[in-house]
Short mmCIF file of C-alpha atoms and ligand atoms in Angstrom, two decimals:
data_model
loop_
_atom_site.label_atom_id
_atom_site.label_comp_id
_atom_site.label_asym_id
_atom_site.label_seq_id
_atom_site.Cartn_x
_atom_site.Cartn_y
_atom_site.Cartn_z
CA MET A 7 -71.46 -18.27 38.39
CA GLU A 8 -70.70 -22.10 37.78
CA LEU A 9 -69.32 -24.72 40.31
CA LYS A 10 -68.03 -28.18 40.44
CA GLN A 11 -67.43 -30.06 42.77
CA ASP A 12 -63.61 -32.40 42.33
CA SER A 13 -64.79 -35.44 44.12
CA ASP A 14 -61.41 -37.17 45.00
CA ASN A 15 -59.86 -33.82 46.78
CA ASN A 16 -62.92 -31.90 47.01
CA VAL A 17 -61.04 -28.86 45.57
CA SER A 18 -63.73 -26.03 43.16
CA TYR A 19 -63.45 -25.26 39.86
CA GLU A 20 -65.26 -22.37 38.60
CA ALA A 21 -65.85 -21.10 34.94
CA LEU A 22 -64.36 -18.38 35.01
CA GLU A 23 -65.51 -14.77 34.90
CA LEU A 24 -63.71 -12.66 34.07
CA PHE A 25 -64.21 -9.05 34.12
CA GLN A 26 -61.23 -6.20 34.49
CA PRO A 27 -62.53 -2.76 36.47
CA PRO A 28 -61.82 0.77 35.28
CA THR A 29 -58.72 2.33 37.88
CA ALA A 30 -59.95 5.48 39.58
CA HIS A 31 -56.62 7.32 37.89
CA GLU A 32 -56.83 6.90 34.58
CA ALA A 33 -55.52 9.67 32.97
CA VAL A 34 -52.94 9.50 35.57
CA PHE A 35 -51.96 6.00 34.25
CA GLN A 36 -51.97 7.00 30.17
CA GLN A 37 -50.10 9.26 30.58
CA ALA A 38 -47.14 7.81 32.69
CA LEU A 39 -47.24 4.97 30.65
CA GLU A 40 -46.96 7.01 27.39
CA ARG A 41 -44.10 8.71 28.93
CA ALA A 42 -42.83 4.75 30.08
CA LEU A 43 -43.29 4.17 26.44
CA GLY A 44 -41.24 6.60 24.90
CA LYS A 45 -38.26 6.15 27.59
CA ILE A 46 -38.33 2.67 26.34
CA SER A 47 -37.83 3.72 22.62
CA ALA A 48 -35.37 6.33 23.55
CA LEU A 49 -33.26 3.36 25.10
CA VAL A 50 -33.11 0.83 22.37
CA PRO A 51 -30.42 2.51 20.72
CA ARG A 52 -28.04 2.91 24.36
CA PHE A 53 -29.05 -0.33 25.53
CA GLY A 54 -27.95 -2.42 22.08
CA LEU A 55 -27.54 -6.54 23.02
CA ARG A 56 -26.88 -5.61 26.98
CA ASN A 57 -29.72 -5.87 29.58
CA PRO A 58 -30.02 -3.62 32.83
CA ARG A 59 -28.83 -5.58 35.85
CA MET A 60 -29.44 -3.30 39.25
CA GLY A 61 -28.65 0.75 39.18
CA ILE A 62 -25.26 1.91 39.84
CA PRO A 63 -25.92 3.42 43.51
CA GLY A 64 -26.69 7.36 43.49
CA THR A 65 -26.92 7.45 39.68
CA THR A 66 -30.06 6.52 37.72
CA ARG A 67 -27.32 4.30 34.98
CA TYR A 68 -27.55 0.86 34.85
CA ALA A 69 -24.91 -1.63 35.07
CA PHE A 70 -25.54 -4.65 32.88
CA CYS A 71 -25.84 -7.82 33.35
CA ILE A 72 -23.46 -10.39 32.34
CA PRO A 73 -24.35 -14.14 31.64
CA ASP A 74 -26.40 -16.09 33.58
CA GLU A 75 -27.66 -13.96 35.23
CA TRP A 76 -32.06 -14.26 36.74
CA VAL A 77 -33.18 -10.44 36.23
CA ALA A 78 -31.35 -11.09 32.46
CA SER A 79 -35.17 -11.77 30.63
CA PHE A 80 -37.26 -8.38 32.14
CA TRP A 81 -36.11 -5.85 29.09
CA CYS A 82 -36.58 -8.05 27.10
CA GLY A 83 -39.95 -8.19 27.89
CA GLN A 84 -40.39 -5.11 28.04
CA LEU A 85 -39.43 -4.40 24.52
CA TRP A 86 -42.20 -7.05 23.71
CA LEU A 87 -44.48 -5.20 25.70
CA ALA A 88 -44.10 -2.23 24.75
CA TYR A 89 -44.06 -3.34 21.13
CA SER A 90 -47.85 -4.84 21.44
CA LEU A 91 -48.52 -1.34 22.34
CA THR A 92 -47.15 0.45 19.95
CA GLY A 93 -45.96 -2.11 16.62
CA ASP A 94 -42.66 -0.29 16.64
CA PRO A 95 -40.49 -2.16 14.46
CA HIS A 96 -37.40 -1.26 16.38
CA LEU A 97 -38.92 -2.76 19.57
CA LYS A 98 -39.53 -5.83 18.28
CA ASN A 99 -35.93 -6.04 16.56
CA SER A 100 -33.72 -5.20 19.01
CA ALA A 101 -36.01 -8.08 21.76
CA SER A 102 -35.50 -10.78 18.55
CA MET A 103 -32.14 -10.09 18.89
CA ARG A 104 -31.64 -11.39 21.64
CA ARG A 105 -32.46 -14.99 21.19
CA ASP A 106 -29.34 -16.19 20.83
CA TYR A 107 -28.41 -15.79 24.91
CA PHE A 108 -31.50 -17.47 25.81
CA ARG A 109 -30.48 -20.12 23.28
CA THR A 110 -27.35 -19.98 24.68
CA VAL A 111 -29.47 -20.77 29.02
CA LEU A 112 -30.35 -23.34 27.04
CA GLU A 113 -27.61 -24.82 27.08
CA ASN A 114 -26.14 -24.34 29.82
CA PRO A 115 -27.74 -26.55 32.63
CA ARG A 116 -25.63 -25.34 34.98
CA TRP A 117 -27.26 -22.00 34.83
CA HIS A 118 -31.20 -23.92 35.12
CA ASP A 119 -33.19 -23.05 37.98
CA HIS A 120 -36.16 -21.55 38.75
CA ASP A 121 -35.79 -18.25 37.16
CA LEU A 122 -36.59 -20.41 33.70
CA GLY A 123 -39.52 -19.07 34.14
CA PHE A 124 -38.66 -15.59 34.26
CA LEU A 125 -36.22 -15.95 32.01
CA PHE A 126 -38.43 -18.11 29.43
CA SER A 127 -41.86 -16.38 29.48
CA LEU A 128 -40.61 -12.54 29.23
CA SER A 129 -37.88 -13.31 26.31
CA THR A 130 -39.02 -16.40 23.63
CA VAL A 131 -42.77 -17.44 25.03
CA ALA A 132 -43.41 -13.38 24.39
CA ASP A 133 -42.30 -13.53 21.11
CA PHE A 134 -44.34 -16.60 19.74
CA THR A 135 -47.67 -15.45 21.40
CA LEU A 136 -47.15 -11.90 19.70
CA THR A 137 -45.29 -12.53 15.73
CA GLY A 138 -45.85 -16.94 16.09
CA ASN A 139 -42.06 -17.40 16.03
CA GLU A 140 -41.70 -20.92 16.10
CA LYS A 141 -38.00 -21.26 16.95
CA SER A 142 -39.64 -19.38 20.25
CA ARG A 143 -41.61 -20.96 20.35
CA GLU A 144 -39.58 -24.63 20.82
CA MET A 145 -37.37 -22.95 22.81
CA GLY A 146 -39.56 -22.43 25.31
CA LEU A 147 -40.60 -25.96 25.14
CA ARG A 148 -37.73 -26.98 26.11
CA ALA A 149 -37.02 -24.69 29.12
CA ALA A 150 -40.20 -26.31 30.09
CA ASP A 151 -39.67 -29.46 30.31
CA PHE A 152 -36.30 -28.22 32.11
CA LEU A 153 -38.24 -26.52 34.58
CA ALA A 154 -40.37 -29.55 34.91
CA ALA A 155 -37.53 -32.03 35.70
CA ARG A 156 -36.51 -29.86 38.42
CA TRP A 157 -38.90 -31.67 40.31
CA ARG A 158 -37.41 -34.30 41.88
CA GLN A 159 -39.02 -37.32 44.12
CA PRO A 160 -40.05 -37.45 47.02
CA MET A 161 -40.28 -33.29 46.93
CA PRO A 162 -43.11 -32.20 46.66
CA PHE A 163 -41.96 -28.74 44.77
CA VAL A 164 -39.20 -28.23 41.41
CA MET A 165 -36.49 -27.37 42.83
CA CYS A 166 -36.11 -23.20 43.19
CA TRP A 167 -32.29 -22.52 43.60
CA ASN A 168 -28.98 -24.58 43.07
CA PRO A 169 -26.63 -25.44 46.01
CA MET A 170 -23.60 -23.10 45.08
CA LEU A 171 -19.46 -23.52 46.61
CA ARG A 172 -19.95 -19.70 47.69
CA ASP A 173 -22.85 -20.35 49.69
CA GLY A 174 -21.08 -22.13 52.51
CA PRO A 175 -22.11 -25.33 53.65
CA GLU A 176 -25.35 -25.40 55.39
CA PHE A 177 -26.65 -22.49 53.13
CA MET A 178 -25.78 -25.31 49.91
CA LYS A 179 -27.26 -28.14 52.11
CA ARG A 180 -30.67 -26.13 53.15
CA LYS A 181 -30.71 -25.14 49.72
CA THR A 182 -31.19 -28.88 48.22
CA GLY A 183 -35.06 -29.38 49.61
CA THR A 184 -35.96 -26.02 49.68
CA LEU A 185 -39.18 -24.39 48.31
CA ASN A 186 -39.12 -20.72 47.66
CA ILE A 187 -41.66 -17.99 46.62
CA ASP A 188 -39.37 -16.50 44.31
CA SER A 189 -40.86 -19.47 42.39
CA MET A 190 -44.54 -18.33 42.25
CA GLN A 191 -44.41 -16.96 39.00
CA ALA A 192 -42.43 -19.84 36.84
CA MET A 193 -45.66 -22.18 36.83
CA ALA A 194 -46.60 -20.09 34.40
CA LEU A 195 -44.50 -21.77 31.87
CA LEU A 196 -44.92 -24.63 32.97
CA PHE A 197 -48.87 -23.97 32.08
CA TRP A 198 -48.35 -22.63 29.04
CA ALA A 199 -46.39 -25.13 28.21
CA ALA A 200 -49.62 -27.80 28.65
CA ARG A 201 -51.61 -25.34 26.56
CA GLU A 202 -49.35 -25.56 23.41
CA THR A 203 -48.85 -29.99 23.90
CA GLY A 204 -51.63 -30.78 25.33
CA GLN A 205 -49.20 -32.52 28.14
CA SER A 206 -51.23 -32.59 31.37
CA SER A 207 -48.43 -32.80 33.44
CA PHE A 208 -46.68 -29.51 33.01
CA THR A 209 -49.76 -28.92 34.69
CA ASP A 210 -49.56 -31.45 37.31
CA ILE A 211 -46.42 -30.18 38.56
CA ALA A 212 -47.67 -27.01 38.50
CA ASN A 213 -50.69 -27.41 40.23
CA MET A 214 -48.19 -29.74 42.87
CA HIS A 215 -46.18 -26.55 43.49
CA LEU A 216 -48.45 -23.71 43.79
CA GLU A 217 -50.57 -26.41 46.15
CA THR A 218 -47.50 -26.90 48.22
CA SER A 219 -46.66 -22.88 48.32
CA ARG A 220 -50.06 -22.37 49.45
CA GLN A 221 -49.22 -24.78 52.71
CA TYR A 222 -46.14 -24.28 54.00
CA LEU A 223 -45.11 -20.73 52.93
CA VAL A 224 -48.72 -18.50 53.23
CA ARG A 225 -49.29 -18.65 56.98
CA ASP A 226 -52.68 -18.36 58.59
CA ASP A 227 -52.55 -15.02 58.66
CA PHE A 228 -51.22 -15.02 55.33
CA SER A 229 -48.14 -13.47 55.32
CA SER A 230 -45.65 -15.98 54.29
CA TYR A 231 -42.12 -17.19 54.38
CA HIS A 232 -39.65 -16.64 52.34
CA ALA A 233 -38.84 -20.07 51.82
CA TYR A 234 -39.38 -24.04 53.44
CA GLU A 235 -37.05 -25.72 54.01
CA PHE A 236 -37.75 -29.71 53.20
CA ASP A 237 -35.69 -32.85 54.42
CA PRO A 238 -34.77 -33.42 51.14
CA ARG A 239 -34.60 -37.63 51.53
CA SER A 240 -37.98 -38.22 53.13
CA GLY A 241 -39.98 -34.78 51.73
CA GLU A 242 -40.69 -34.25 55.34
CA PRO A 243 -41.42 -30.39 55.60
CA LEU A 244 -38.80 -29.27 58.29
CA GLY A 245 -39.58 -25.25 58.53
CA GLY A 246 -40.10 -21.74 56.84
CA PHE A 247 -36.75 -19.30 57.11
CA THR A 248 -36.10 -16.39 55.05
CA HIS A 249 -32.88 -15.35 53.12
CA GLN A 250 -34.15 -11.83 51.98
CA GLY A 251 -36.49 -10.55 54.40
CA LEU A 252 -35.56 -9.08 57.92
CA HIS A 253 -35.67 -12.60 59.93
CA ASP A 254 -37.21 -15.82 59.05
CA GLU A 255 -40.77 -15.00 60.89
CA SER A 256 -41.32 -11.95 59.34
CA CYS A 257 -43.00 -11.00 55.73
CA TRP A 258 -40.39 -9.94 53.46
CA SER A 259 -42.46 -7.51 50.51
CA ARG A 260 -41.64 -8.60 47.56
CA GLY A 261 -42.27 -12.65 48.75
CA GLN A 262 -45.49 -11.69 48.97
CA SER A 263 -46.12 -9.83 45.77
CA TRP A 264 -44.36 -12.78 43.92
CA ALA A 265 -47.35 -15.10 45.81
CA ILE A 266 -50.02 -12.68 45.09
CA HIS A 267 -49.37 -12.06 41.46
CA GLY A 268 -48.57 -15.54 41.21
CA PHE A 269 -52.08 -17.22 43.00
CA ALA A 270 -53.67 -14.55 40.45
CA GLN A 271 -52.56 -15.59 37.52
CA ALA A 272 -52.62 -19.66 38.37
CA TYR A 273 -56.64 -19.41 39.02
CA LEU A 274 -56.28 -17.65 35.58
CA TYR A 275 -54.71 -20.74 34.11
CA THR A 276 -56.61 -23.41 36.30
CA GLY A 277 -60.50 -21.56 37.89
CA LEU A 278 -58.82 -23.77 40.99
CA SER A 279 -60.32 -21.15 43.61
CA HIS A 280 -58.22 -21.76 46.31
CA TYR A 281 -55.99 -19.68 44.23
CA ARG A 282 -57.74 -16.84 44.00
CA GLU A 283 -58.59 -17.37 47.59
CA ALA A 284 -54.84 -16.68 48.74
CA ALA A 285 -53.95 -14.42 46.64
CA ALA A 286 -57.15 -12.51 47.71
CA GLY A 287 -55.73 -12.95 51.68
CA MET A 288 -52.30 -11.47 51.13
CA ALA A 289 -53.17 -8.91 49.80
CA ASP A 290 -55.73 -8.04 52.62
CA TYR A 291 -52.17 -8.25 54.49
CA VAL A 292 -50.70 -6.34 51.82
CA ALA A 293 -53.79 -3.38 52.97
CA ASN A 294 -53.04 -4.05 56.41
CA HIS A 295 -49.24 -3.46 56.47
CA LEU A 296 -48.47 -0.57 53.73
CA PRO A 297 -47.46 2.45 54.04
CA GLU A 298 -49.93 5.69 53.74
CA ASP A 299 -48.57 7.16 50.75
CA GLY A 300 -48.63 3.39 49.19
CA VAL A 301 -45.10 2.44 48.17
CA PRO A 302 -44.48 -1.08 50.98
CA LEU A 303 -41.31 -0.59 53.32
CA TRP A 304 -39.42 -3.81 52.02
CA ASP A 305 -41.08 -5.82 55.04
CA TYR A 306 -43.71 -5.42 56.69
CA ASN A 307 -42.99 -6.16 59.79
CA LEU A 308 -40.00 -3.67 59.92
CA PRO A 309 -39.80 -2.04 63.09
CA ALA A 310 -39.11 1.52 64.30
CA ASP A 311 -35.15 1.27 63.92
CA GLU A 312 -35.06 -0.31 61.11
CA THR A 313 -33.92 1.74 58.13
CA PRO A 314 -37.70 2.27 56.25
CA TYR A 315 -35.88 1.71 52.38
CA ARG A 316 -39.03 0.84 50.25
CA ASP A 317 -39.36 -1.89 48.03
CA SER A 318 -40.66 -0.54 44.31
CA SER A 319 -40.04 -3.53 42.89
CA ALA A 320 -42.43 -4.73 45.68
CA GLY A 321 -45.12 -2.84 45.01
CA ALA A 322 -44.81 -2.60 41.19
CA VAL A 323 -45.01 -6.49 41.42
CA THR A 324 -48.38 -5.88 44.54
CA ALA A 325 -49.95 -3.40 42.01
CA ALA A 326 -49.86 -5.99 38.52
CA GLY A 327 -50.84 -8.70 41.48
CA LEU A 328 -53.22 -6.64 42.42
CA TYR A 329 -55.00 -5.85 38.69
CA THR A 330 -55.11 -9.70 37.51
CA LEU A 331 -57.00 -10.30 40.86
CA ALA A 332 -58.95 -8.18 40.62
CA ARG A 333 -60.44 -9.51 37.16
CA CYS A 334 -60.79 -13.31 38.86
CA PHE A 335 -63.79 -11.57 40.71
CA GLY A 336 -65.62 -10.64 37.56
CA HIS A 337 -68.62 -8.06 38.68
CA GLY A 338 -68.13 -8.73 42.05
CA ALA A 339 -67.20 -6.18 44.95
CA GLU A 340 -63.93 -8.01 45.52
CA ALA A 341 -62.95 -6.65 42.42
CA GLN A 342 -64.00 -3.02 43.45
CA LYS A 343 -61.96 -3.51 46.66
CA TYR A 344 -58.85 -4.76 45.00
CA THR A 345 -58.90 -2.93 41.97
CA ALA A 346 -58.91 0.32 44.69
CA LEU A 347 -55.41 -0.96 46.41
CA GLY A 348 -53.91 -1.95 42.96
CA ASP A 349 -54.55 2.13 43.09
CA LYS A 350 -53.24 3.16 45.55
CA ILE A 351 -49.89 1.06 45.16
CA LEU A 352 -49.63 2.01 41.39
CA LEU A 353 -50.45 5.83 42.41
CA GLY A 354 -47.24 5.74 45.12
CA LEU A 355 -45.15 4.76 42.72
CA VAL A 356 -45.65 6.92 39.80
CA GLU A 357 -46.08 9.88 43.11
CA HIS A 358 -43.09 8.86 44.38
CA CYS A 359 -41.02 6.85 43.11
CA ASP A 360 -41.03 6.97 39.03
CA LEU A 361 -38.27 8.16 36.28
CA THR A 362 -39.91 8.60 34.12
CA ALA A 363 -39.53 12.11 33.11
CA ASN A 364 -36.60 12.31 34.32
CA ALA A 365 -34.92 12.32 30.72
CA ASP A 366 -31.31 11.19 31.83
CA ALA A 367 -32.71 7.74 33.65
CA GLU A 368 -32.62 4.11 32.06
CA GLY A 369 -34.91 2.92 34.78
CA LEU A 370 -38.09 3.83 34.80
CA LEU A 371 -38.74 3.47 38.84
CA LYS A 372 -36.32 4.52 42.00
CA GLU A 373 -35.78 3.34 45.38
CA GLY A 374 -36.15 -1.23 44.54
CA ALA A 375 -34.17 -3.20 46.89
CA ALA A 376 -33.19 -5.48 45.70
CA PHE A 377 -31.16 -7.22 48.76
CA VAL A 378 -31.17 -5.71 51.74
CA GLY A 379 -29.04 -7.47 54.33
CA LEU A 380 -26.36 -7.16 51.82
CA GLY A 381 -26.87 -3.88 51.21
CA ARG A 382 -28.56 -3.32 48.17
CA ALA A 383 -31.41 -0.93 48.63
CA GLU A 384 -32.36 1.78 46.61
CA ASN A 385 -31.72 1.19 43.81
CA MET A 386 -33.49 0.75 39.80
CA LEU A 387 -34.16 -2.88 39.08
CA PRO A 388 -35.12 -3.83 36.18
CA TYR A 389 -37.60 -5.80 38.00
CA GLY A 390 -39.21 -3.24 38.99
CA ASP A 391 -39.05 -1.31 36.04
CA TYR A 392 -40.13 -4.50 33.79
CA TYR A 393 -43.67 -4.85 36.67
CA TYR A 394 -44.25 -1.29 36.75
CA LEU A 395 -45.33 -1.19 32.28
CA GLU A 396 -47.44 -4.14 33.27
CA ALA A 397 -48.91 -2.94 36.60
CA LEU A 398 -49.78 0.72 34.32
CA MET A 399 -50.87 -1.35 31.43
CA ARG A 400 -53.27 -3.72 33.67
CA SER A 401 -54.38 -0.26 35.10
CA VAL A 402 -55.53 1.02 32.09
CA GLY A 403 -57.39 -2.23 31.09
CA HIS A 404 -55.08 -3.93 28.74
CA THR A 405 -55.27 -8.07 29.46
CA GLU A 406 -52.79 -9.25 27.21
CA PHE A 407 -49.28 -10.45 28.19
CA PHE A 408 -46.65 -13.33 28.52
CA TRP A 409 -48.33 -15.94 31.38
N1 LIG B 514 -34.84 -13.94 43.67
C1 LIG B 514 -35.85 -12.73 43.30
C2 LIG B 514 -36.24 -12.00 44.24
O1 LIG B 514 -34.77 -11.31 44.90
O2 LIG B 514 -37.45 -11.11 44.04
#
């Protein structure tokens, strides 16, 4: 592998040597993938233009999004992935018909936050990638412009959350200067825009955001803070805290998963070795805190007296991230190690949380934990479904995604 040293900042860039090692459970994962594809096709007429929001507690039915929901693109992303495998025009039509909704998102700047990444990578970028639709490309680029414009000096990151009246004065103030770990996936939209336009400013902003995330969100033991507060006037770092995890110093498992997937993805875009090292260290932390059955609990530091809710969505994002990370190690021994860890988690999901064989279920996975502090646990979640599909595809060797 060729290494090159950047004399200014001592960062090493690597020539990518990519290889996806085979899974040890190909038949099981291929069958689950085929069941998932069958279910997605069957749900197209049932969902129509509605986008799943969260499972209705105690059922296998979904409640659906109202406008301005961060989860609005995960069904669309499943439609595009399923179309990429099957070529079924019904899937393409159903996904394309959602373009008007995403146009509405662009037209409402008050709805814009770091979730522009999820919203547009899985809708218009996916559309352009698979069909070459120019309107979708334009919309993806506009979304990337809006996301990049959320970098406001002196902060060394793009602003993540928007302060809202409903947050109360304290959290509202805090949100103004906060970097969160959920934004890790959003950087792919900026890297994509840089490739499409040749404008290096997109890459510079993404790298700045990722580097700040690496320095402040990732702790020395490779666990992570959900969020980190900075002084909005000076940009001075103030401290880490949680919003959806157990407590400020614990490790929220979905946050950890966003970072593993996000750093592995960033390595593929940039070849910057410290992104791969961050993803690998965080994956090793998961390996040391994973329940025997392979499905993460909602926080990796849950004491025995807390209800051990699983978060299947954290498992799905982590598994997809681990296969991505394994690919980043070429033929190295680490590739086998992270594939084996991805296999353990994905097998745990197939054995304990999979709904693909349940004809009545509107989702692919049960037992997601959206926000335990607000009582949202044991739900189907559209992002759990999307990343489960992505993880199943990656496990059997697919490498073309929308980030
Ligand atoms: N807001 C992103 C998450 O709940 O993971």
